Amino acid sequence: MTSAPPWSIIACFAVFGMLAYAAAALSAAMNARESGTPAAAALTLPGRETARLLIRQRSVTPGADPMLARLGTGLLPLAALMSILVIPLGQHAISDLSVGVVWFNAMEVLAWAAVWMVGWGSNSSWGLVGANRFLAQGLAYELPHMFALITAAVGAGSLRVSDIAAVQGQSGHLWFVVYMPAAFLVFLLSALGFAFWGPFSQPLGREIAGGAAAELSGIDRLLLLAGRYLLLTAGAAMAVPLFLGGGAGPLLPAWGWILFKTGVVLAVLVWIGHRVPAVRMERFTEISWLVMLPLTILQALAVSIFVLVGWM
Amino acid sequence: MELTSRLLALGVPHPFVITAPGFTAVRLAVEQQIRERGWQEALSPADADMLVQCGNGRTEFNDAIDRVWHQLPAPRTRMLITVPEGAASSLDSAAAALRDVEGLRRAEANRLDAPAAHGETNAAAKDDAAKDDTSEADTTDHADMDSATPGTGMGDMGDMDMDMELPGGLPMADRGADRDGLKLDQLHLVLGPALPDWPTGLVVRLVLQGDIAQSAEISMLDADPGYRPHSCFWAAALGVAERSEQSEEPRRYKLARAAASADSLQRFLNVAGWPSAARTGRWLRDELLDAARRNSPSTGTAALKRALVPRYRRWLRTVRRSQVLRWSTAGLGLLELEQLNPGQLDDRVSSGLTGDVTARVLRWLDDVAIVLDPAFRPGPESGPASRTADNRAATARAALAALPDMLAGQELASVRLIVASLDPDIEALFAAKSAPRRPHD
């Protein structure tokens, strides 16, 4: 495996940055539509919000642990960027690790630490409640999420993300979403979960004054929000090589298909965020452990049998 | 300098709105302005650059305002709006103030508590009366400054040994027995009065262990005797509509009630973690209120037409049919008829309160559906007369009486959902206290 040239790393991050901005802009436009203001004007809103946050003073609460909180806010976008490393944007990823799926999972779990550090470090009741909500949420979605990832890896017989995508591009192979629909749906749900978006946005809940972000201002808030959209983008982008055939498709080059599919998945995730109210973790944990977990185990079992029998 | 003012000009303000009891009309005008301008309401002081004070309160309210003002990072501005008509111009001038670099610098020059400038966490306790023109010299101690979030002063801290050096000079949490017989840290959390999507003028003091409320103490903001009479916005709107019921415009009463219900609904939807639906609910509320206010039949019909577009019917259907919403609120905050002291209550009052959170929310949806959907027929239990102008106060009083028992043992998210589903109208209570008593109040 040849290592990617430096310019392609920058280009890759730029592309993901633009996708994350597009997600934020789409969400802002939907907000505007819902409240009866022109949606087109809202497309620049994430940029204007960035400008606003860049010049805002940081806020520090008495007894806070600013070091911990700032490590957390910095860690979140960093975790998202590091998870992007293994996602192929063309034929190859920036760093096509042989354990890419595990790497992605590990980076996404870093977000647990990041959000918790932010909430705890700000020494606010709301922050603390929000931070611990995210941990509870992680416990709820993480196990089904890991089984969903493993199912895709089993189907391809490799933990390398580009291998998983390549298998689906071979003739006689369908996209993995056909073989493993339950794993795909669970993956999308957990993408909403680790980006604390939409139905899983309670760690930053409105009813706890913004939760883990309640005390964030200025650059800290900017990093947290950017990290959140980058995580959502990373989740959408990862669904493409795992379940949607990677770059496979007619006419367009591989990177074109990957961008298109990523955009569609991202738009669906943003749309779900506006369409579905938040679920409370105390009720969702029941679903995730009693329904989703057995479902993903059965899915993994079924795919393992397919592989043994030679159907895929 | 040049760059700063350019970036300032780009930013969209995030106002933090605090309302005094008796100024719902101002709040509604401000919220409508914010919505139409595409501004984003701040959820906490840390995210806010504009402190919007709707109406005047007394000591408790002013203290809360000053504490919140302390917590706003620069650049920031504050304003007081006392009449609904003043909302647009006040917000205009506040937005202009947020773009004036020189003015902002002058205002911040004397700020002693600037957290970033000092980098010391205990600097926040210093007085900022120097530049604070409406200040009551808010020399709050650390305990009050603790959580630095909307309305969260720490309550009683117990007898603490203050000799030990503690983070930020804050006292440690006290411990108490929890329901399983364990000794756990207690956190005193005050909900209100400065909290987004919270009933105006309500203060709930919680003792939390983990995020479970062990006990809840309910009070009303500035509820000292001798307070000047309040008016209740919704009761007045309903009353005017009721009086005109027989005469020219029979729909006005229904419109006013639908607007009141839409207001409670948007608040509840925000608390339930569905801000998208809440935004449309707020928009619908503004349209309904506009239609209800029109006196002449012609302009009234035009305004009503705007509220009857399919968009709102779609919204109503989505909210009513949302399985996720029902699933996360079902069985929560169940209030039986026996808990309400039925002997002393009007049937119409108790029928508006009983049931779980979902049942109460469905009643609001019915109120809105009666206006939006000509084919809609309310169920037998959701009597259309359940929330007339007169019994808003009685409903609020019964809700406040039932609240402490309902909140004890609930998780923080459930506490917020239960309060939002009751949405006690504190203004109506104040108004009823100052108004001559009616026989059935």
PDB file of C-alpha atoms in Angstrom, chain A residues 130-284:
ATOM      1  CA  GLY A 130     -25.446  16.361  29.662  1.00  0.00           C
ATOM      2  CA  ALA A 131     -22.051  14.683  29.873  1.00  0.00           C
ATOM      3  CA  ASN A 132     -23.417  11.723  31.768  1.00  0.00           C
ATOM      4  CA  ARG A 133     -26.327  11.470  29.367  1.00  0.00           C
ATOM      5  CA  PHE A 134     -23.826  11.007  26.573  1.00  0.00           C
ATOM      6  CA  LEU A 135     -22.151   8.171  28.451  1.00  0.00           C
ATOM      7  CA  ALA A 136     -25.529   6.488  28.988  1.00  0.00           C
ATOM      8  CA  GLN A 137     -26.225   6.980  25.305  1.00  0.00           C
ATOM      9  CA  GLY A 138     -22.868   5.453  24.419  1.00  0.00           C
ATOM     10  CA  LEU A 139     -23.668   2.385  26.501  1.00  0.00           C
ATOM     11  CA  ALA A 140     -26.975   2.087  24.682  1.00  0.00           C
ATOM     12  CA  TYR A 141     -25.813   2.332  21.065  1.00  0.00           C
ATOM     13  CA  GLU A 142     -22.233   1.082  21.219  1.00  0.00           C
ATOM     14  CA  LEU A 143     -22.716  -2.691  21.385  1.00  0.00           C
ATOM     15  CA  PRO A 144     -25.228  -2.905  18.517  1.00  0.00           C
ATOM     16  CA  HIS A 145     -22.977  -0.486  16.618  1.00  0.00           C
ATOM     17  CA  MET A 146     -19.937  -2.737  17.045  1.00  0.00           C
ATOM     18  CA  PHE A 147     -21.857  -5.773  15.844  1.00  0.00           C
ATOM     19  CA  ALA A 148     -23.030  -3.810  12.810  1.00  0.00           C
ATOM     20  CA  LEU A 149     -19.417  -2.890  11.970  1.00  0.00           C
ATOM     21  CA  ILE A 150     -18.235  -6.450  12.494  1.00  0.00           C
ATOM     22  CA  THR A 151     -20.982  -7.809  10.266  1.00  0.00           C
ATOM     23  CA  ALA A 152     -19.681  -5.776   7.321  1.00  0.00           C
ATOM     24  CA  ALA A 153     -16.141  -6.930   8.094  1.00  0.00           C
ATOM     25  CA  VAL A 154     -17.259 -10.575   8.215  1.00  0.00           C
ATOM     26  CA  GLY A 155     -19.024 -10.202   4.885  1.00  0.00           C
ATOM     27  CA  ALA A 156     -15.799  -9.051   3.223  1.00  0.00           C
ATOM     28  CA  GLY A 157     -13.437 -11.170   5.307  1.00  0.00           C
ATOM     29  CA  SER A 158     -11.314  -8.107   6.084  1.00  0.00           C
ATOM     30  CA  LEU A 159     -11.098  -5.248   8.547  1.00  0.00           C
ATOM     31  CA  ARG A 160      -9.601  -2.987   5.906  1.00  0.00           C
ATOM     32  CA  VAL A 161     -12.233  -0.472   4.803  1.00  0.00           C
ATOM     33  CA  SER A 162     -11.111  -0.359   1.163  1.00  0.00           C
ATOM     34  CA  ASP A 163     -11.281  -4.179   0.989  1.00  0.00           C
ATOM     35  CA  ILE A 164     -14.864  -4.108   2.248  1.00  0.00           C
ATOM     36  CA  ALA A 165     -15.739  -1.559  -0.439  1.00  0.00           C
ATOM     37  CA  ALA A 166     -13.862  -3.518  -3.130  1.00  0.00           C
ATOM     38  CA  VAL A 167     -15.709  -6.769  -2.397  1.00  0.00           C
ATOM     39  CA  GLN A 168     -19.033  -5.067  -3.081  1.00  0.00           C
ATOM     40  CA  GLY A 169     -17.736  -3.764  -6.406  1.00  0.00           C
ATOM     41  CA  GLN A 170     -16.898  -7.252  -7.726  1.00  0.00           C
ATOM     42  CA  SER A 171     -19.234  -8.869 -10.214  1.00  0.00           C
ATOM     43  CA  GLY A 172     -21.693 -11.274  -8.631  1.00  0.00           C
ATOM     44  CA  HIS A 173     -21.701  -9.296  -5.390  1.00  0.00           C
ATOM     45  CA  LEU A 174     -24.479  -7.032  -4.284  1.00  0.00           C
ATOM     46  CA  TRP A 175     -24.050  -4.088  -1.973  1.00  0.00           C
ATOM     47  CA  PHE A 176     -23.881  -5.158   1.637  1.00  0.00           C
ATOM     48  CA  VAL A 177     -27.021  -3.212   2.479  1.00  0.00           C
ATOM     49  CA  VAL A 178     -28.918  -5.994   0.653  1.00  0.00           C
ATOM     50  CA  TYR A 179     -27.348  -8.777   2.712  1.00  0.00           C
ATOM     51  CA  MET A 180     -27.388  -6.903   6.017  1.00  0.00           C
ATOM     52  CA  PRO A 181     -30.207  -4.319   6.146  1.00  0.00           C
ATOM     53  CA  ALA A 182     -30.501  -4.528   9.925  1.00  0.00           C
ATOM     54  CA  ALA A 183     -26.798  -3.801  10.382  1.00  0.00           C
ATOM     55  CA  PHE A 184     -27.110  -0.820   8.014  1.00  0.00           C
ATOM     56  CA  LEU A 185     -30.039   0.667   9.921  1.00  0.00           C
ATOM     57  CA  VAL A 186     -28.325   0.141  13.264  1.00  0.00           C
ATOM     58  CA  PHE A 187     -25.215   1.799  11.851  1.00  0.00           C
ATOM     59  CA  LEU A 188     -27.220   4.850  10.776  1.00  0.00           C
ATOM     60  CA  LEU A 189     -28.856   5.043  14.209  1.00  0.00           C
ATOM     61  CA  SER A 190     -25.518   4.858  15.944  1.00  0.00           C
ATOM     62  CA  ALA A 191     -24.112   7.510  13.587  1.00  0.00           C
ATOM     63  CA  LEU A 192     -26.864   9.761  14.936  1.00  0.00           C
ATOM     64  CA  GLY A 193     -25.850   8.579  18.401  1.00  0.00           C
ATOM     65  CA  PHE A 194     -22.130   9.327  18.276  1.00  0.00           C
ATOM     66  CA  ALA A 195     -22.750  12.689  16.647  1.00  0.00           C
ATOM     67  CA  PHE A 196     -25.447  13.363  19.301  1.00  0.00           C
ATOM     68  CA  TRP A 197     -27.744  14.513  16.549  1.00  0.00           C
ATOM     69  CA  GLY A 198     -31.531  14.614  16.257  1.00  0.00           C
ATOM     70  CA  PRO A 199     -33.205  11.898  18.317  1.00  0.00           C
ATOM     71  CA  PHE A 200     -29.950  11.421  20.224  1.00  0.00           C
ATOM     72  CA  SER A 201     -29.255  15.086  20.873  1.00  0.00           C
ATOM     73  CA  GLN A 202     -30.188  14.947  24.549  1.00  0.00           C
ATOM     74  CA  PRO A 203     -26.591  15.349  25.804  1.00  0.00           C
ATOM     75  CA  LEU A 204     -26.887  18.883  24.404  1.00  0.00           C
ATOM     76  CA  GLY A 205     -30.603  18.990  25.183  1.00  0.00           C
ATOM     77  CA  ARG A 206     -32.591  22.199  25.117  1.00  0.00           C
ATOM     78  CA  GLU A 207     -34.295  21.322  28.361  1.00  0.00           C
ATOM     79  CA  ILE A 208     -30.982  21.202  30.216  1.00  0.00           C
ATOM     80  CA  ALA A 209     -29.927  24.596  28.848  1.00  0.00           C
ATOM     81  CA  GLY A 210     -27.642  23.109  26.216  1.00  0.00           C
ATOM     82  CA  GLY A 211     -26.256  20.305  28.402  1.00  0.00           C
ATOM     83  CA  ALA A 212     -22.567  19.660  27.898  1.00  0.00           C
ATOM     84  CA  ALA A 213     -22.352  22.839  25.800  1.00  0.00           C
ATOM     85  CA  ALA A 214     -24.187  25.012  28.346  1.00  0.00           C
ATOM     86  CA  GLU A 215     -21.043  26.825  29.464  1.00  0.00           C
ATOM     87  CA  LEU A 216     -19.236  26.962  26.151  1.00  0.00           C
ATOM     88  CA  SER A 217     -18.582  30.216  24.385  1.00  0.00           C
ATOM     89  CA  GLY A 218     -16.254  31.452  21.685  1.00  0.00           C
ATOM     90  CA  ILE A 219     -13.702  29.087  20.195  1.00  0.00           C
ATOM     91  CA  ASP A 220     -14.667  26.262  22.576  1.00  0.00           C
ATOM     92  CA  ARG A 221     -18.218  26.240  21.296  1.00  0.00           C
ATOM     93  CA  LEU A 222     -17.038  26.497  17.710  1.00  0.00           C
ATOM     94  CA  LEU A 223     -14.798  23.429  18.117  1.00  0.00           C
ATOM     95  CA  LEU A 224     -17.575  21.410  19.725  1.00  0.00           C
ATOM     96  CA  LEU A 225     -20.124  22.256  17.022  1.00  0.00           C
ATOM     97  CA  ALA A 226     -17.606  21.699  14.229  1.00  0.00           C
ATOM     98  CA  GLY A 227     -16.642  18.378  15.788  1.00  0.00           C
ATOM     99  CA  ARG A 228     -20.258  17.376  15.935  1.00  0.00           C
ATOM    100  CA  TYR A 229     -20.914  18.041  12.246  1.00  0.00           C
ATOM    101  CA  LEU A 230     -17.631  16.379  11.301  1.00  0.00           C
ATOM    102  CA  LEU A 231     -18.613  13.289  13.282  1.00  0.00           C
ATOM    103  CA  LEU A 232     -21.984  13.191  11.543  1.00  0.00           C
ATOM    104  CA  THR A 233     -20.198  13.508   8.190  1.00  0.00           C
ATOM    105  CA  ALA A 234     -17.727  10.775   9.130  1.00  0.00           C
ATOM    106  CA  GLY A 235     -20.634   8.501  10.055  1.00  0.00           C
ATOM    107  CA  ALA A 236     -22.358   9.157   6.726  1.00  0.00           C
ATOM    108  CA  ALA A 237     -19.122   8.687   4.798  1.00  0.00           C
ATOM    109  CA  MET A 238     -18.327   5.408   6.569  1.00  0.00           C
ATOM    110  CA  ALA A 239     -21.731   3.974   5.660  1.00  0.00           C
ATOM    111  CA  VAL A 240     -20.754   4.183   1.965  1.00  0.00           C
ATOM    112  CA  PRO A 241     -17.785   1.741   1.894  1.00  0.00           C
ATOM    113  CA  LEU A 242     -19.353  -0.505   4.535  1.00  0.00           C
ATOM    114  CA  PHE A 243     -22.823  -0.960   3.112  1.00  0.00           C
ATOM    115  CA  LEU A 244     -23.390   1.057  -0.071  1.00  0.00           C
ATOM    116  CA  GLY A 245     -20.745  -0.356  -2.383  1.00  0.00           C
ATOM    117  CA  GLY A 246     -18.099   2.342  -1.948  1.00  0.00           C
ATOM    118  CA  GLY A 247     -17.230   3.853  -5.322  1.00  0.00           C
ATOM    119  CA  ALA A 248     -19.188   1.287  -7.314  1.00  0.00           C
ATOM    120  CA  GLY A 249     -21.549   2.777  -9.892  1.00  0.00           C
ATOM    121  CA  PRO A 250     -21.827   3.540 -13.606  1.00  0.00           C
ATOM    122  CA  LEU A 251     -20.490   6.588 -15.507  1.00  0.00           C
ATOM    123  CA  LEU A 252     -19.115   8.604 -12.609  1.00  0.00           C
ATOM    124  CA  PRO A 253     -15.601   7.985 -11.281  1.00  0.00           C
ATOM    125  CA  ALA A 254     -15.288   6.244  -7.912  1.00  0.00           C
ATOM    126  CA  TRP A 255     -14.773   9.457  -5.950  1.00  0.00           C
ATOM    127  CA  GLY A 256     -17.843  10.967  -7.607  1.00  0.00           C
ATOM    128  CA  TRP A 257     -20.034   8.109  -6.488  1.00  0.00           C
ATOM    129  CA  ILE A 258     -18.583   8.153  -3.001  1.00  0.00           C
ATOM    130  CA  LEU A 259     -19.267  11.878  -2.637  1.00  0.00           C
ATOM    131  CA  PHE A 260     -22.760  11.501  -4.036  1.00  0.00           C
ATOM    132  CA  LYS A 261     -23.667   8.601  -1.757  1.00  0.00           C
ATOM    133  CA  THR A 262     -22.116  10.324   1.256  1.00  0.00           C
ATOM    134  CA  GLY A 263     -24.121  13.452   0.498  1.00  0.00           C
ATOM    135  CA  VAL A 264     -27.340  11.491   0.279  1.00  0.00           C
ATOM    136  CA  VAL A 265     -26.740   9.610   3.545  1.00  0.00           C
ATOM    137  CA  LEU A 266     -25.755  12.863   5.247  1.00  0.00           C
ATOM    138  CA  ALA A 267     -28.908  14.593   4.020  1.00  0.00           C
ATOM    139  CA  VAL A 268     -30.999  11.693   5.308  1.00  0.00           C
ATOM    140  CA  LEU A 269     -29.300  11.922   8.715  1.00  0.00           C
ATOM    141  CA  VAL A 270     -29.907  15.682   8.896  1.00  0.00           C
ATOM    142  CA  TRP A 271     -33.511  15.190   7.810  1.00  0.00           C
ATOM    143  CA  ILE A 272     -34.099  12.538  10.500  1.00  0.00           C
ATOM    144  CA  GLY A 273     -32.733  15.012  13.018  1.00  0.00           C
ATOM    145  CA  HIS A 274     -35.525  17.420  12.156  1.00  0.00           C
ATOM    146  CA  ARG A 275     -38.257  14.881  11.736  1.00  0.00           C
ATOM    147  CA  VAL A 276     -37.916  12.819  14.910  1.00  0.00           C
ATOM    148  CA  PRO A 277     -38.105  14.114  18.484  1.00  0.00           C
ATOM    149  CA  ALA A 278     -35.446  13.219  21.008  1.00  0.00           C
ATOM    150  CA  VAL A 279     -35.641   9.819  22.634  1.00  0.00           C
ATOM    151  CA  ARG A 280     -34.984   9.595  26.327  1.00  0.00           C
ATOM    152  CA  MET A 281     -32.071   7.304  27.083  1.00  0.00           C
ATOM    153  CA  GLU A 282     -33.773   5.570  29.986  1.00  0.00           C
ATOM    154  CA  ARG A 283     -36.387   4.334  27.505  1.00  0.00           C
ATOM    155  CA  PHE A 284     -34.110   3.852  24.509  1.00  0.00           C
TER     156      PHE A 284
END
